[in-house]
Structures are given as structure tokens and as C-alpha cells.
XYZ file of C-alpha atoms in Angstrom:
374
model
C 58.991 -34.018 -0.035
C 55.929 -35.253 -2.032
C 52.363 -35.476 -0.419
C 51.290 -39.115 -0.846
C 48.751 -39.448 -3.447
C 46.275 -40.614 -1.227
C 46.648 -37.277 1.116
C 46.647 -34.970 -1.457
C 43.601 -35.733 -2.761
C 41.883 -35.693 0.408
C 40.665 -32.037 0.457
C 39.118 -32.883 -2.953
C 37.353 -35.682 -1.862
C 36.110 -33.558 0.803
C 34.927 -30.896 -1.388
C 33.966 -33.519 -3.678
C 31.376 -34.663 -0.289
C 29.981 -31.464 0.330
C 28.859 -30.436 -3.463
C 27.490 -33.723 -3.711
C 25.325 -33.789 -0.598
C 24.414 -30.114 -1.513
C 22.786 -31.444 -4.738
C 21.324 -34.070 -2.653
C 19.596 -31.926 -0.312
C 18.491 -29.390 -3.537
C 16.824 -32.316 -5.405
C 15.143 -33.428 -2.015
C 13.833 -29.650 -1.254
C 12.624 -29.354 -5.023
C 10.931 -33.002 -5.124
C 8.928 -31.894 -1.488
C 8.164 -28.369 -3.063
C 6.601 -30.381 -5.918
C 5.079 -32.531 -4.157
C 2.779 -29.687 -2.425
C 1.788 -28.077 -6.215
C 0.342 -32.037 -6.283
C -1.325 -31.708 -3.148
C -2.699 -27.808 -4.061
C -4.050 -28.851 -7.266
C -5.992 -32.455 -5.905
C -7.065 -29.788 -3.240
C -9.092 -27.631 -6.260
C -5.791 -25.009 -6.564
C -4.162 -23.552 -9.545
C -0.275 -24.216 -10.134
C 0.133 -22.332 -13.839
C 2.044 -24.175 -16.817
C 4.123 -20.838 -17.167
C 5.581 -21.309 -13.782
C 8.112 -23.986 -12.448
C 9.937 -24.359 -9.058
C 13.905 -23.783 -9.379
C 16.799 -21.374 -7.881
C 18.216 -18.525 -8.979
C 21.136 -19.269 -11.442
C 20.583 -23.314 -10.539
C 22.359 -22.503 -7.457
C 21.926 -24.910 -4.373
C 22.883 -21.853 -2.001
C 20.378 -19.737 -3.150
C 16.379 -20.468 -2.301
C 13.915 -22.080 -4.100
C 11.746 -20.004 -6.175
C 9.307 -19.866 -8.718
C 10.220 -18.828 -12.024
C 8.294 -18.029 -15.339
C 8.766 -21.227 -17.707
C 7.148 -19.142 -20.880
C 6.111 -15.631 -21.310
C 3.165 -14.530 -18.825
C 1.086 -11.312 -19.414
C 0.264 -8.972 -16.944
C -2.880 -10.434 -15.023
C -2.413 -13.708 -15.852
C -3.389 -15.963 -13.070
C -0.740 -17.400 -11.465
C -1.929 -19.646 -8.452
C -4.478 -20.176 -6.632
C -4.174 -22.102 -2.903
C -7.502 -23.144 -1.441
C -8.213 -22.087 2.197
C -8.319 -25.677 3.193
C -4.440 -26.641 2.572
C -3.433 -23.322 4.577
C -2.512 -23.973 8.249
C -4.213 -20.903 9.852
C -5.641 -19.647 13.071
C -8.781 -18.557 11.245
C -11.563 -17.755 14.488
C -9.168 -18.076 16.553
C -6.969 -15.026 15.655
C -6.431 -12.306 17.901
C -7.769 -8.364 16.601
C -6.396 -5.288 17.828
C -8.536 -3.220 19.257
C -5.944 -0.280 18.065
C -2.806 0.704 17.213
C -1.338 0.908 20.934
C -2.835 -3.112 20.676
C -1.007 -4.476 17.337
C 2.572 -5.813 18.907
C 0.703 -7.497 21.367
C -2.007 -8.979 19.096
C 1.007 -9.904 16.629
C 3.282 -11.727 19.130
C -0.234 -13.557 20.634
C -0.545 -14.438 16.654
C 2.613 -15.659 16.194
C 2.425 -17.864 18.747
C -0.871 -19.263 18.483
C 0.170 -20.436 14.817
C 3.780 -21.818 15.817
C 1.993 -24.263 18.690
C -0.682 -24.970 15.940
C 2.359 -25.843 13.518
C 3.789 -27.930 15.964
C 0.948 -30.097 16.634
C 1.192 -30.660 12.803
C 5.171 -31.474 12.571
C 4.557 -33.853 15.178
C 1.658 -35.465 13.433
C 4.020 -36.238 10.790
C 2.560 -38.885 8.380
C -1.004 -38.234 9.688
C -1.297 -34.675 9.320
C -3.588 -33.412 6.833
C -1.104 -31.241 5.607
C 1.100 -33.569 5.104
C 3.034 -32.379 2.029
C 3.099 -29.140 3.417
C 4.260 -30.394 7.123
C 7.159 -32.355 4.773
C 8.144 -29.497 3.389
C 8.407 -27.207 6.310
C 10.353 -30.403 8.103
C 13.368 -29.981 5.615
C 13.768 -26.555 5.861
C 17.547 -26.338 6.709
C 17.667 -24.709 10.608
C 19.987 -21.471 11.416
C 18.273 -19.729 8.074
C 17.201 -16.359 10.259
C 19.889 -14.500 13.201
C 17.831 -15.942 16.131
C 18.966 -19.569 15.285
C 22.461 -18.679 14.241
C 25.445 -20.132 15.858
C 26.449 -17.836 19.006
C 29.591 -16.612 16.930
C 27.540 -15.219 14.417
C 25.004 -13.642 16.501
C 28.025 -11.706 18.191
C 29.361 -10.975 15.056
C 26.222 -9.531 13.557
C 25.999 -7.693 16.706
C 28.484 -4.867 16.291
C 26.779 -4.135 13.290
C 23.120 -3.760 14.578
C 22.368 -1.223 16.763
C 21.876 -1.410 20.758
C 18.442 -1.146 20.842
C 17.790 -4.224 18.007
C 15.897 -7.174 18.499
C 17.206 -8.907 14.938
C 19.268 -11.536 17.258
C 17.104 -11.591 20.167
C 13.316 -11.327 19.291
C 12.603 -14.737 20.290
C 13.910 -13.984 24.289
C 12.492 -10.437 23.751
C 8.936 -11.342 22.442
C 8.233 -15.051 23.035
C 9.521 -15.870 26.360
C 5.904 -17.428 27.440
C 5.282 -19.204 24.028
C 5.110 -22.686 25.186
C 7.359 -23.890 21.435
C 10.546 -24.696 20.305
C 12.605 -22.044 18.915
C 12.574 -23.910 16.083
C 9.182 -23.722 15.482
C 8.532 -20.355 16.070
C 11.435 -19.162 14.272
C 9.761 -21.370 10.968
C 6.617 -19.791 11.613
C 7.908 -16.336 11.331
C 9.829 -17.189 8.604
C 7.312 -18.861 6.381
C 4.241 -17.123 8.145
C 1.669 -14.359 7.338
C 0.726 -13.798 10.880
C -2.351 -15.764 11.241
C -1.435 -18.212 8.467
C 1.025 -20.718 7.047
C 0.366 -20.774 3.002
C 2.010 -23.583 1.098
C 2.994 -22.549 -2.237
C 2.658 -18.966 -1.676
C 5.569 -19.210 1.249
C 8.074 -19.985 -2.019
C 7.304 -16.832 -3.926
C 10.747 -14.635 -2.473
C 10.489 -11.261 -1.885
C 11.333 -7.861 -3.815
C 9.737 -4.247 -4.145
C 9.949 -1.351 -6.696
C 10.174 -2.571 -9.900
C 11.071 -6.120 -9.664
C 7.767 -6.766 -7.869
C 5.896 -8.504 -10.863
C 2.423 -10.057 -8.598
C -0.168 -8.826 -6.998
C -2.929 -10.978 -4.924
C -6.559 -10.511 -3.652
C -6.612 -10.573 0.057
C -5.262 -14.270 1.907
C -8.763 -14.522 3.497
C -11.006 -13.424 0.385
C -13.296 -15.904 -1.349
C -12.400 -19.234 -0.832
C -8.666 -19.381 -1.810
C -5.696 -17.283 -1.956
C -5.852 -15.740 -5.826
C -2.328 -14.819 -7.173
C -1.761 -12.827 -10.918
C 1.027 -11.359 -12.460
C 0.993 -7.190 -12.375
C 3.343 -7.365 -15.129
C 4.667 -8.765 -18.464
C 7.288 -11.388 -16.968
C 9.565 -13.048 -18.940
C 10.917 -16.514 -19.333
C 13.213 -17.293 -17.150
C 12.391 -14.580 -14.770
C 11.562 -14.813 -11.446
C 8.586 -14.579 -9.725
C 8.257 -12.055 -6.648
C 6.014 -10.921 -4.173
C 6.036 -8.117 -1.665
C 6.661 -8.823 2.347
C 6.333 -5.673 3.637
C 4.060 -3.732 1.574
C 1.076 -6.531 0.343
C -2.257 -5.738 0.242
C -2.703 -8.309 3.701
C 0.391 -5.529 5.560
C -1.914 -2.885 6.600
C 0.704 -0.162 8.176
C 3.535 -2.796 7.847
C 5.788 -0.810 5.297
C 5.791 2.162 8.361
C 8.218 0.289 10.645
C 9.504 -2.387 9.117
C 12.081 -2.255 6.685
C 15.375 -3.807 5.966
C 16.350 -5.094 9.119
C 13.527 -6.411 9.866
C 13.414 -8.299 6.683
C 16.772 -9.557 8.302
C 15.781 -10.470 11.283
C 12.237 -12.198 10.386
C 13.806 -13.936 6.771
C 17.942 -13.922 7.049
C 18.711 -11.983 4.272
C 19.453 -8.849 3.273
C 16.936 -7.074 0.829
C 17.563 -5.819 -2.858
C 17.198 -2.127 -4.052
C 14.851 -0.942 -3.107
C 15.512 -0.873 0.738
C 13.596 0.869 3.306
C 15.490 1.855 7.065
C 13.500 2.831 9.932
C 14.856 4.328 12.877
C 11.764 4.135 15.324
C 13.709 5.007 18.439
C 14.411 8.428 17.307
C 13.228 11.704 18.363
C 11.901 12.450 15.843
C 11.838 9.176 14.180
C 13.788 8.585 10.564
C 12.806 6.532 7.470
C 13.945 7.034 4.468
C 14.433 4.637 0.811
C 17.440 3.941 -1.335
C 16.575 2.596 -4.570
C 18.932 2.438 -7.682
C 17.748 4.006 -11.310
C 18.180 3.345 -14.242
C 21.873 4.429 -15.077
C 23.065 2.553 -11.495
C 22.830 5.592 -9.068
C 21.940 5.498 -5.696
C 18.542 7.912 -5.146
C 17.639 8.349 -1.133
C 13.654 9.250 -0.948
C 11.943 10.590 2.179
C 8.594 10.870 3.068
C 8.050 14.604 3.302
C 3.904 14.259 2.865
C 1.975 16.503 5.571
C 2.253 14.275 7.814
C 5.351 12.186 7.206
C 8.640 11.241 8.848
C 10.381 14.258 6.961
C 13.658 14.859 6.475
C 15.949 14.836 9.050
C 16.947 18.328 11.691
C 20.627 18.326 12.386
C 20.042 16.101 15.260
C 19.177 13.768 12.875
C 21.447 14.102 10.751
C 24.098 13.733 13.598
C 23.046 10.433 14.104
C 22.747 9.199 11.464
C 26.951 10.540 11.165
C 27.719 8.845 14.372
C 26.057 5.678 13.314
C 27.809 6.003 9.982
C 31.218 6.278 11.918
C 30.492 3.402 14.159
C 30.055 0.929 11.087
C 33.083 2.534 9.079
C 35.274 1.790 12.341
C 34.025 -2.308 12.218
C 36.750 -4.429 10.351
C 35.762 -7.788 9.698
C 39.000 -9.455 8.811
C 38.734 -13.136 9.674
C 35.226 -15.623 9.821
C 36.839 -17.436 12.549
C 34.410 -20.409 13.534
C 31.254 -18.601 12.518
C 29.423 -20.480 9.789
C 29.781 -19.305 6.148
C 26.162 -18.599 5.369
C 26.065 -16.074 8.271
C 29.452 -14.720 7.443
C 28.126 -13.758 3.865
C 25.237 -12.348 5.520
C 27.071 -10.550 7.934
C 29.848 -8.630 5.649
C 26.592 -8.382 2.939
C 24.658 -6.326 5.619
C 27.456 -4.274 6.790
C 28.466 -3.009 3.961
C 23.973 -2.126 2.864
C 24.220 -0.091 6.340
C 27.227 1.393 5.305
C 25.813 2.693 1.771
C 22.369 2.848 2.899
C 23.009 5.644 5.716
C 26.329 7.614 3.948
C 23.738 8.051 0.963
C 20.811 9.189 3.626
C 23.191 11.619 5.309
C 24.548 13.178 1.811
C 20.742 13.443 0.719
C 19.731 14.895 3.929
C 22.366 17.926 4.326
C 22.037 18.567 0.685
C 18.288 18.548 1.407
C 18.524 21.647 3.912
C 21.043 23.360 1.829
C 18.562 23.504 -1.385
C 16.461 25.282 1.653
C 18.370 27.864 2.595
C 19.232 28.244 -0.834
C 15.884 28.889 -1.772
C 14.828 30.561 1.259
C 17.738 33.948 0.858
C 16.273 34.344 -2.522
């Protein structure tokens, strides 16, 4: 029997629906995005010509971005974002007294600026910030594993391991924070801590040799002062650093890859960094790729660095290997695309990440032992 014309066109109508509104929401995020360079330049700031706002490959799945319109040499200034148009605790931040202090002082941060965000998104119209508050309305929800659909979370965790807050961190950390998940889940998202920087919060995020910025400190001077470390060519994007900026103090130490998970939703580029804090003794270790498309594992062997992993180590890091080669994900079932992607994407970076660590690490000790009969 033939479908009736009018049924088998259906599913392309539907897909038909669903680009369409995609575009829809793209052109809305880009015309808000804009609409803050306005706001940043009437506010004294610096938007350069060279730059424009756009996606990667002018694809509405992938984030907005800044991207090189011309050729920009290497400290060229890029943007500058007055102190006034960021939404920040200022005075009222919390300091850590020391180290044993800096979780705490972080999570009273946090949630400090997500009730002082709040106050703004419900302000609306009359917020002072309102291009910024527009902006940070639209932002599509169930972007970071905290605010994915329950499906998902269980999915993502059999990959993470026991002790991981990437799903959870809001129960674990913010139970007393008098906000909406919502909220607080934006302001880690889009946050420095103590601040909310518009303009700044669309630069995406990549080290080694990708990184093509650096910035003076977010409180220095008057404004926020971005330049390009590089020569950065049109049509290339522009990137920043989250986890080893010049604001991070002893960030890059224990927080890493799935970190950048749990605090962004995605899954970092080469280089990556993993941490295993609840170790003894702790691990961290880098993959990066050269030049020629090999995988290179780097540990920090200083004086007093992590090292390279003892046997015990090394066994976990095997038995953690084994776990993850044992998951199968056959079938998305009713978990959301998006976090399906995100999910099989980060699997597989554990996967490579540790089975590279583990072959670095034993071939480590045997160039010892090697060395140490002669």
C-alpha cells in the first residue's frame, strides 16, 4: 500500500519545524549578544572591528562565539568591559583566610552572586543591566549535568566516578542557597566567582596552543582589558582560558576536565587535564595531541608535584579503565540528544584519556629500572 501524500510528508514537515525554530532561536541569541556590544560600548567599552559574534561552522548547535573578522596581531586590544556593566559582588565578596577556607569562601561566592543575579532577572525591563539580564534570560536551560533530564543524569552516571559531584553539586554544595537551580546553575556557568561579565562570558574556552588571549586582572583599573597573545587569523576563533587565567589562582591544581563538565556541559579539547583528588597519593596528569596527531600524557614530576603514579596508582587507574571499557551505550532511550552526545563524547575522552595515562605511567617506571641496573 501507498502512504497518503499528506502522511508521508509529515516527518518532513516536522523536521522542517525544528530547523526552522532552531534558526529562530540562533538569530534571537545573536541579536541579544549584539545588543550587549551596544550597551558595552555606550558604557565607555571597547568591542574591536576585527571581531564579530557567530558559531563555529554557522552551526545553531554549537555556542556563540567570537571570531576574528580580519587579521589581528598579537597584542592587539580586543575588548574592553567597564566595571560598571559587570554584575559583581565587589565589597561584598567573601576572602579566604587560607587554603583549608577556599571551598567554603567559593560556594558563599557563588551564592551571593546567583541571589544578586536573581534580583536582576526579576527586574527585567528595569534592571540596569538590562541587555545583559536579556541575554542571560535566553540562555537555553539543561546546558550543564545538574539541570539535565533525570535520564541523562543516570546515564552520565556510570561513567563518572562514585565519589563525583558533576550531577549533584547543586544538592552537594548549595543546599542553603536561598535560589533557583536555575539561577545558580547560570551563575556558575557564565560566572567568575565574584562576577558576571557580559561580553567576556562569550569568549569559549581552550588551552595549549589554541589559547590566542590574554587579559589584565577582572578587577584592575577600571575595566576588564582583553588582547590577543597571538597572530589570529580571519575566521578564527577567539578563546580564553577557564581554568588557568591570570584571575584562577591554584585553579588549574584540581580542576580539570570534569570539572569543566560539570560547571560548563561540555567536554574540553586537547589539551585536557584529569585530577584524581581522592587518591592516596593523588593523580593528575595532561593529554595533549602534537603536531603529527599523537597522543602525549605529561605529569607533573617538579619537586614537589603530583608525580607519576606507584603501582597502586597505576592499578587504579586499570580498574577505572576496565570499568568504562565494560559500559555499552547502545540505545539513547528518552534521554535528550544534547546530553546523549555529551554523554558517549565523554566516555569515550575517559576512555583515551586514562588507557594513554596508564601506558605512559608503566612505561614511565620501566625507563627507571632501565636506567637504574645500568
Amino acid at each position: 500500500t501507498t502512504m497518503p501524500f499528506s502522511y508521508s510528508i509529515f516527518p518532513f514537515v516536522l523536521l522542517l519545524l525544528a530547523v526552522t525554530l532552531a534558526v529562530a532561536e540562533e538569530q534571537e541569541d545573536e541579536k541579544l549578544a549584539n545588543a550587549i556590544v551596544d550597551w558595552i560600548r555606550k558604557e565607555g567599552g571597547y568591542f574591536s572591528s576585527s571581531l564579530k559574534i557567530g558559531r563555529l561552522h554557522d552551526d545553531p548547535l554549537n555556542p556563540l562565539g567570537l571570531f576574528a573578522s580580519q587579521d589581528i596581531e598579537p597584542h592587539e586590544s580586543l575588548l574592553i568591559v567597564p566595571h560598571s556593566t559587570f554584575i559583581s559582588l565587589w565589597d561584598e565578596a567573601a576572602e579566604d583566610e587560607d587554603d583549608d577556607d577556599s571551598d567554603e569562601v567559593y560556594v558563599q561566592n557563588v551564592c551571593r552572586l546567583a541571589q544578586k543575579l536573581d534580583v536582576e532577572l526579576k527586574l527585567g525591563n528595569d534592571s540596569y543591566y538590562k541587555p545583559f539580564v536579556e541575554y542571560i534570560q535566553n540562555q537555553k536551560q539543561g546546558q550543564i549535568p545538574a539541570t539535565w533530564s533525570e535520564e541523562g543524569k543516570q546515564a552520565l552516571g556510570q561513567v563518572l566516578p562514585e565519589d563525583s559531584d558533576v550531577i549533584d553539586w547543586t544538592k552537594r554544595h548549595f543546599a542553603d542557597c536561598n535560589v533557583d537551580e536555575t539561577v545558580l546553575a547560570l551563575t556558575v556557568q557564565r560566572g567568575y566567582d565574584t562576577a558576571l561579565i557580559p561580553v567576556w562570558d562569550l569568549v569559549n574556552h581552550r588551552n595549549g596552543n589554541a589559547l590566542n588571549t590574554e587579559n589584565d586582572p577582572m578587577y584592575s583599573n577600571d575595566a576588564l582589558q582583553v588582547r590577543a597573545s597571538k597572530n589570529i587569523r580571519k575566521g578564527e576563533e577567539i578563546f580564553a582560558t577557564y581554568n588557568e587565567c591570570v584571575d584562577c589562582r591554584e585553579t588549574p591544581w584540581y580542576w580539570g576536565t570534569p570539572e569543566i563538565l560539570r560547571d560548563f556541559g561540555f567536554v574540553e579539547g586537547f589539551p585536557q587535564r584529569w585530577i584524581y583528588l581522592n587518591q592516596d597519593p593523588e593523580i593528575l596528569f595532561e593529554i595533549d595531541q602534537n603536531d603529527d596527531g599523537e597522543l602525549e600524557v605529561e605529569w607533573d614530576i617538579e619537586e614537589d608535584g603530583y608525580g607519576v603514579p606507584d603501582d597502586e596508582g597505576i592499578a587504579f587507574l586499570q580498574s577505572e579503565l576496565k570499568r568504562l571499557q565494560e559500559l555499552h551505550f547502545s540505545e539513547r532511550g528518552s534521554v535528550p540528544q544534547h546530553e546523549w552526545n555529551t554523554i558517549l563524547q565523554y566516555h569515550k575522552a575517559c576512555i583515551t584519556a586514562i588507557s594513554e595515562a596508564v601506558k605512559s605511567a608503566v612505561e614511565y617506571h620501566q625507563e627507571e629500572e632501565d636506567t637504574d641496573e645500568l
